[in-house]
Short mmCIF file of C-alpha atoms in Angstrom, two decimals:
data_model
loop_
_atom_site.label_atom_id
_atom_site.label_comp_id
_atom_site.label_asym_id
_atom_site.label_seq_id
_atom_site.Cartn_x
_atom_site.Cartn_y
_atom_site.Cartn_z
CA MET A 1 41.23 -19.46 35.72
CA LYS A 2 39.74 -16.94 38.12
CA ASN A 3 41.59 -16.14 41.34
CA LYS A 4 39.03 -15.14 43.95
CA ASN A 5 41.58 -14.22 46.61
CA ASN A 6 43.49 -11.50 44.78
CA GLU A 7 41.21 -8.52 45.22
CA ASN A 8 43.77 -6.13 46.72
CA MET A 9 45.64 -4.41 43.93
CA ASN A 10 49.18 -3.21 43.95
CA LEU A 11 50.28 -1.05 41.03
CA ASN A 12 53.86 -1.33 42.24
CA LYS A 13 54.29 -5.01 41.41
CA ASN A 14 56.64 -3.91 38.62
CA ILE A 15 55.32 -6.27 35.98
CA SER A 16 57.05 -5.54 32.69
CA VAL A 17 55.36 -5.73 29.29
CA ILE A 18 56.28 -7.07 25.87
CA ASP A 19 54.03 -5.83 23.08
CA PHE A 20 54.26 -7.64 19.75
CA HIS A 21 52.63 -5.08 17.46
CA CYS A 22 52.49 -1.34 16.99
CA ASP A 23 52.43 0.81 13.83
CA VAL A 24 54.32 3.86 15.04
CA LEU A 25 56.90 3.60 12.21
CA SER A 26 54.14 3.93 9.62
CA LYS A 27 52.73 6.94 11.41
CA LEU A 28 56.17 8.57 11.58
CA GLN A 29 56.63 7.87 7.87
CA GLN A 30 53.36 9.58 6.99
CA GLN A 31 53.80 12.47 9.45
CA PRO A 32 57.52 13.34 9.48
CA THR A 33 57.07 16.25 11.89
CA LEU A 34 56.05 13.95 14.76
CA SER A 35 58.61 13.13 17.43
CA PHE A 36 58.93 9.56 18.66
CA VAL A 37 60.16 10.84 22.00
CA ASP A 38 57.00 12.43 23.36
CA SER A 39 54.45 13.30 20.68
CA ASP A 40 50.89 13.36 22.00
CA GLN A 41 49.73 12.20 18.56
CA LEU A 42 51.48 8.85 18.97
CA ASP A 43 50.04 5.96 20.96
CA MET A 44 53.55 4.57 21.40
CA SER A 45 56.10 7.31 22.05
CA TYR A 46 59.24 6.61 24.06
CA GLU A 47 57.82 8.42 27.08
CA LYS A 48 54.58 6.44 26.89
CA MET A 49 56.52 3.18 26.63
CA LYS A 50 58.46 4.08 29.76
CA ALA A 51 55.27 5.05 31.59
CA GLY A 52 53.69 1.76 30.48
CA ASN A 53 56.59 -0.31 31.79
CA ILE A 54 57.17 -1.71 28.31
CA ALA A 55 60.36 -3.74 28.24
CA LEU A 56 60.26 -4.73 24.59
CA GLN A 57 58.25 -3.55 21.59
CA CYS A 58 57.87 -5.10 18.15
CA PHE A 59 57.80 -2.29 15.59
CA ALA A 60 55.79 -3.25 12.52
CA ILE A 61 56.73 -2.03 9.06
CA TYR A 62 53.27 -1.45 7.63
CA LEU A 63 52.99 0.22 4.24
CA SER A 64 49.88 2.38 4.27
CA GLU A 65 47.67 2.40 1.21
CA LYS A 66 48.15 6.19 1.29
CA LEU A 67 51.70 5.64 -0.02
CA GLY A 68 50.37 4.23 -3.29
CA GLN A 69 51.84 1.05 -4.74
CA ALA A 70 54.00 -0.66 -2.14
CA SER A 71 57.69 -0.75 -2.92
CA PHE A 72 60.89 -1.85 -1.23
CA SER A 73 61.89 1.79 -0.89
CA HIS A 74 58.95 2.24 1.50
CA ILE A 75 60.25 -0.61 3.67
CA ASP A 76 63.75 0.82 3.49
CA GLU A 77 62.45 4.19 4.65
CA GLN A 78 60.78 2.73 7.73
CA ILE A 79 63.95 0.82 8.66
CA GLN A 80 65.78 4.14 8.42
CA ILE A 81 63.13 5.81 10.59
CA PHE A 82 63.65 3.08 13.19
CA ASN A 83 67.44 3.53 13.14
CA GLU A 84 67.46 7.35 13.00
CA GLN A 85 64.34 8.45 14.90
CA VAL A 86 63.66 5.61 17.34
CA VAL A 87 66.88 3.85 18.34
CA PRO A 88 68.83 7.05 19.23
CA TYR A 89 66.21 8.00 21.83
CA GLY A 90 66.54 4.96 24.01
CA ILE A 91 65.37 1.85 22.14
CA PHE A 92 67.83 -1.06 22.11
CA PRO A 93 67.64 -2.91 18.74
CA ILE A 94 67.32 -6.67 19.16
CA THR A 95 68.22 -9.14 16.41
CA ASN A 96 69.46 -12.18 18.36
CA LYS A 97 69.36 -13.93 21.73
CA GLN A 98 72.43 -12.15 23.06
CA GLU A 99 70.90 -8.72 22.37
CA LEU A 100 67.62 -9.86 23.94
CA LEU A 101 69.49 -10.67 27.14
CA LYS A 102 71.65 -7.54 26.98
CA ALA A 103 68.64 -5.21 26.69
CA LYS A 104 67.14 -6.92 29.74
CA GLN A 105 70.36 -6.63 31.73
CA LEU A 106 70.73 -2.95 30.82
CA GLY A 107 67.11 -2.20 31.63
CA GLN A 108 66.59 -0.62 28.20
CA ILE A 109 63.43 -0.92 26.12
CA GLY A 110 64.16 -3.45 23.39
CA GLY A 111 62.95 -3.02 19.83
CA ILE A 112 62.40 -5.73 17.21
CA LEU A 113 61.44 -5.04 13.60
CA SER A 114 58.65 -6.93 11.83
CA ILE A 115 57.08 -6.59 8.39
CA GLU A 116 53.29 -6.49 8.12
CA GLY A 117 52.54 -7.62 4.59
CA ALA A 118 55.08 -8.87 2.04
CA ASP A 119 53.83 -6.48 -0.66
CA GLY A 120 56.86 -4.21 -0.51
CA LEU A 121 59.29 -7.11 -0.91
CA ALA A 122 57.98 -7.28 -4.49
CA GLY A 123 58.64 -11.01 -4.82
CA ASN A 124 62.38 -10.43 -4.58
CA PHE A 125 64.13 -12.66 -2.06
CA ASN A 126 67.20 -10.44 -2.15
CA ASN A 127 64.97 -7.78 -0.59
CA LEU A 128 64.01 -10.28 2.12
CA GLU A 129 67.66 -11.04 2.81
CA GLN A 130 68.45 -7.33 3.02
CA CYS A 131 65.66 -6.89 5.56
CA TYR A 132 67.01 -9.76 7.62
CA GLU A 133 70.55 -8.34 7.50
CA ARG A 134 69.15 -5.01 8.72
CA GLY A 135 67.39 -6.53 11.70
CA VAL A 136 63.89 -7.61 10.61
CA ARG A 137 62.98 -10.80 12.46
CA LEU A 138 59.24 -11.29 11.87
CA LEU A 139 57.14 -11.36 8.70
CA GLY A 140 53.39 -11.33 8.19
CA LEU A 141 52.63 -12.46 4.63
CA THR A 142 49.70 -10.13 4.05
CA TRP A 143 47.69 -7.24 5.30
CA ASN A 144 43.95 -7.60 4.58
CA TYR A 145 44.03 -8.19 0.84
CA ALA A 146 45.85 -10.30 -1.76
CA ASN A 147 49.46 -9.79 -2.75
CA TRP A 148 52.06 -11.79 -4.66
CA ALA A 149 52.57 -14.19 -1.73
CA ALA A 150 49.10 -14.98 -0.36
CA ASP A 151 45.54 -13.80 0.21
CA GLY A 152 44.63 -11.61 3.15
CA VAL A 153 41.67 -12.17 5.41
CA LEU A 154 39.37 -9.78 3.51
CA GLU A 155 40.15 -11.22 0.06
CA PRO A 156 36.83 -12.77 -1.09
CA ARG A 157 38.36 -15.82 -2.81
CA ASN A 158 40.12 -16.88 0.47
CA GLY A 159 43.09 -18.34 -1.36
CA GLY A 160 46.15 -19.86 0.25
CA LEU A 161 49.78 -19.19 -0.55
CA THR A 162 50.99 -18.72 -4.11
CA ASP A 163 53.91 -20.81 -5.36
CA LYS A 164 56.15 -17.80 -4.73
CA GLY A 165 54.59 -17.44 -1.29
CA VAL A 166 55.54 -21.03 -0.46
CA GLN A 167 59.09 -20.25 -1.53
CA LEU A 168 59.00 -17.17 0.70
CA VAL A 169 58.00 -19.23 3.75
CA HIS A 170 60.79 -21.73 3.03
CA LYS A 171 63.26 -18.85 2.74
CA CYS A 172 62.05 -17.34 6.02
CA HIS A 173 62.44 -20.68 7.77
CA GLU A 174 65.94 -20.96 6.33
CA LEU A 175 66.91 -17.47 7.50
CA GLY A 176 65.26 -17.80 10.90
CA MET A 177 62.53 -15.25 10.23
CA ILE A 178 59.46 -15.82 12.44
CA MET A 179 56.17 -16.07 10.53
CA ASP A 180 53.10 -14.08 11.60
CA VAL A 181 49.58 -15.12 10.54
CA SER A 182 47.60 -12.07 11.69
CA HIS A 183 45.71 -10.74 8.62
CA LEU A 184 46.26 -13.97 6.66
CA SER A 185 43.28 -15.69 5.00
CA LYS A 186 41.93 -18.86 6.57
CA ASN A 187 43.24 -21.04 3.74
CA GLY A 188 46.52 -19.15 3.88
CA PHE A 189 46.76 -19.92 7.60
CA TRP A 190 46.40 -23.65 7.04
CA HIS A 191 48.77 -23.61 4.09
CA LEU A 192 51.44 -21.89 6.19
CA SER A 193 50.67 -24.20 9.11
CA GLU A 194 51.34 -27.24 6.92
CA LEU A 195 54.75 -25.83 5.96
CA ALA A 196 55.52 -24.98 9.59
CA HIS A 197 54.63 -28.47 10.80
CA GLU A 198 56.96 -29.99 8.20
CA VAL A 199 59.95 -28.30 9.82
CA ASN A 200 58.51 -28.04 13.36
CA LYS A 201 58.84 -24.25 13.49
CA PRO A 202 56.19 -22.27 15.38
CA PHE A 203 54.52 -19.13 14.12
CA ILE A 204 52.63 -16.36 15.86
CA ALA A 205 49.47 -14.32 15.49
CA SER A 206 50.94 -11.03 16.66
CA HIS A 207 47.65 -9.14 17.03
CA SER A 208 44.55 -11.36 16.83
CA ASN A 209 41.80 -12.42 19.22
CA ALA A 210 39.32 -15.33 19.52
CA ILE A 211 36.47 -15.45 16.99
CA GLU A 212 34.27 -17.47 19.36
CA VAL A 213 34.28 -14.44 21.66
CA CYS A 214 34.00 -11.74 19.00
CA ARG A 215 32.73 -12.62 15.52
CA ASN A 216 35.21 -10.64 13.47
CA VAL A 217 36.94 -12.22 10.49
CA ARG A 218 40.30 -10.94 11.76
CA ASN A 219 40.07 -13.20 14.81
CA LEU A 220 41.19 -16.82 15.19
CA SER A 221 38.97 -19.90 15.24
CA ASP A 222 39.37 -22.49 17.98
CA GLU A 223 41.06 -24.80 15.46
CA GLN A 224 43.57 -22.11 14.59
CA ILE A 225 44.25 -21.32 18.24
CA ARG A 226 44.81 -25.00 19.01
CA ASP A 227 47.18 -25.27 16.04
CA ILE A 228 49.26 -22.31 17.24
CA ILE A 229 49.35 -23.81 20.73
CA GLY A 230 50.34 -27.22 19.36
CA LEU A 231 53.34 -25.73 17.59
CA GLN A 232 54.31 -23.72 20.70
CA GLY A 233 53.50 -20.41 18.99
CA ARG A 234 52.05 -17.28 20.54
CA ILE A 235 48.88 -15.15 20.25
CA GLY A 236 49.04 -11.41 20.89
CA LEU A 237 45.82 -9.86 22.20
CA ASN A 238 44.61 -7.04 19.93
CA PHE A 239 43.07 -3.96 21.59
CA TYR A 240 41.08 -2.69 18.58
CA PRO A 241 37.45 -2.55 19.84
CA PRO A 242 35.80 -4.24 16.80
CA PHE A 243 38.13 -7.24 17.32
CA VAL A 244 37.35 -7.37 21.03
CA THR A 245 33.58 -7.09 21.45
CA SER A 246 30.31 -6.00 19.90
CA GLU A 247 29.41 -4.14 23.11
CA PRO A 248 28.56 -0.47 22.51
CA PHE A 249 31.00 0.76 25.18
CA PRO A 250 34.03 -1.54 25.10
CA THR A 251 36.51 -1.32 27.96
CA ALA A 252 39.76 -2.99 28.97
CA LYS A 253 37.68 -5.57 30.81
CA SER A 254 36.26 -6.67 27.44
CA LEU A 255 39.59 -8.43 26.80
CA LEU A 256 39.02 -10.87 29.64
CA PRO A 257 36.67 -13.25 27.76
CA HIS A 258 39.36 -13.67 25.10
CA ILE A 259 41.91 -14.57 27.76
CA GLU A 260 39.46 -16.99 29.36
CA HIS A 261 38.64 -18.65 26.05
CA ILE A 262 42.24 -19.10 24.94
CA CYS A 263 43.10 -20.50 28.37
CA GLU A 264 40.20 -22.95 28.13
CA LEU A 265 41.79 -24.21 24.91
CA GLY A 266 45.08 -24.79 26.71
CA GLY A 267 46.73 -21.51 25.79
CA ALA A 268 47.69 -19.96 29.14
CA LYS A 269 51.38 -20.22 28.19
CA HIS A 270 50.76 -18.84 24.71
CA ILE A 271 49.01 -15.51 25.37
CA MET A 272 50.92 -12.25 24.96
CA MET A 273 50.12 -8.65 24.08
CA GLY A 274 49.79 -7.24 20.55
CA ALA A 275 47.86 -4.02 21.11
CA ASP A 276 48.02 -2.60 17.56
CA PHE A 277 48.61 0.90 18.91
CA ASP A 278 49.12 3.59 16.25
CA GLY A 279 47.38 1.29 13.80
CA ILE A 280 43.91 1.80 15.27
CA ASP A 281 41.54 4.78 15.32
CA ARG A 282 39.42 3.62 18.26
CA HIS A 283 40.45 2.45 21.72
CA LEU A 284 39.11 0.44 24.61
CA ALA A 285 38.20 2.63 27.57
CA GLY A 286 41.20 2.62 29.85
CA LEU A 287 43.64 1.53 27.12
CA THR A 288 44.22 4.59 24.97
CA ASP A 289 47.99 4.24 24.53
CA GLY A 290 51.10 2.41 25.69
CA ALA A 291 51.20 4.31 28.98
CA CYS A 292 48.01 2.51 30.04
CA TYR A 293 49.56 -0.94 30.46
CA PRO A 294 49.83 -0.57 34.27
CA TYR A 295 46.04 -0.11 34.31
CA LEU A 296 45.57 -3.35 32.37
CA THR A 297 48.01 -5.12 34.67
CA GLU A 298 46.08 -3.93 37.71
CA LEU A 299 42.81 -5.06 36.14
CA LEU A 300 44.16 -8.55 35.40
CA LEU A 301 45.50 -8.89 38.94
CA ARG A 302 41.95 -8.50 40.25
CA TYR A 303 41.00 -11.78 38.57
CA TYR A 304 44.16 -13.85 38.08
CA ASP A 305 47.22 -15.01 39.96
CA GLU A 306 50.27 -12.82 39.65
CA ASP A 307 52.25 -15.59 37.93
CA LEU A 308 49.65 -15.84 35.17
CA VAL A 309 49.60 -12.08 34.66
CA ARG A 310 53.40 -11.99 34.45
CA ASP A 311 53.27 -14.75 31.83
CA TRP A 312 50.76 -12.91 29.68
CA MET A 313 52.42 -9.54 29.99
CA TYR A 314 56.02 -10.64 29.61
CA ASN A 315 57.21 -14.21 30.19
CA ASN A 316 55.37 -15.97 27.36
CA ALA A 317 56.65 -13.52 24.77
CA TYR A 318 60.17 -13.46 26.21
CA SER A 319 60.51 -17.25 26.30
CA PHE A 320 59.36 -17.45 22.69
CA LEU A 321 61.99 -14.95 21.57
CA GLU A 322 64.59 -16.65 23.74
CA SER A 323 63.85 -19.90 21.90
CA TRP A 324 63.49 -18.64 18.32
CA LEU A 325 65.68 -15.61 17.80
CA PRO A 326 69.00 -16.55 16.16
CA HIS A 327 72.15 -17.00 18.23
#
């Protein structure tokens, strides 16, 4: 994959970015005094997104354990935060293919809502339908632990989907909600994969890396990566240092072995970004917030052809949304 002849960098190549995971809504929910526009305490403020040349951002609805027992009201509150504190300051909400194209034509930063963990849906499919009607287009079944739908990756029993969880996946497929396997247990992954293969609908790992490169349970095995590739899904690179490397001083360059490995498995057209900004308390040197994406772009251009870098930063994610968002 290495490109030996691209040593001269050009920061002005204007390569846009799509990032498939940040937790800024959760942070705004917990700290209401913060401003999405330009707060220094946010990894992903509007100003940082502009500085980072971010064209589209997936905003996760993650219900912090600090809120107590997860409820639908917590999800509702984050949707309101998105509509009242994020959208009015320059984010174009995207729920379908036409809006995806319109945001691109207008040159506005697009925003898509996702749910990270089905806990707050409380097993009620009416809640799921409400979320869909209000713009949510992606759903991760779990965070790290068990809930009513499935086991998370840190749940010791490593269970798959519950009966109600299977119904949830069927309902998501029916609605057109994209499934996300980041944080899902290994058995849960394969259970969901079986259901996805039955209807030939791809899923994503919005913020997960390769376990063969970094031995962290949150990362994906080669078999899982191949399965996502086979279904034409996508894998978003996670920037959280413990998911990237065991090196004592991790840097942006530490992401490169993950890119290499996924490409070796046939995944060059399936890599995208899923930084996990505002959901992490440590950062790779050089990648401290959304404004740092031009630095990562420059770094990648030292080693790879421009077309590949454009694919990883933007095209792979865009083509997936173009194919799987509703009309």
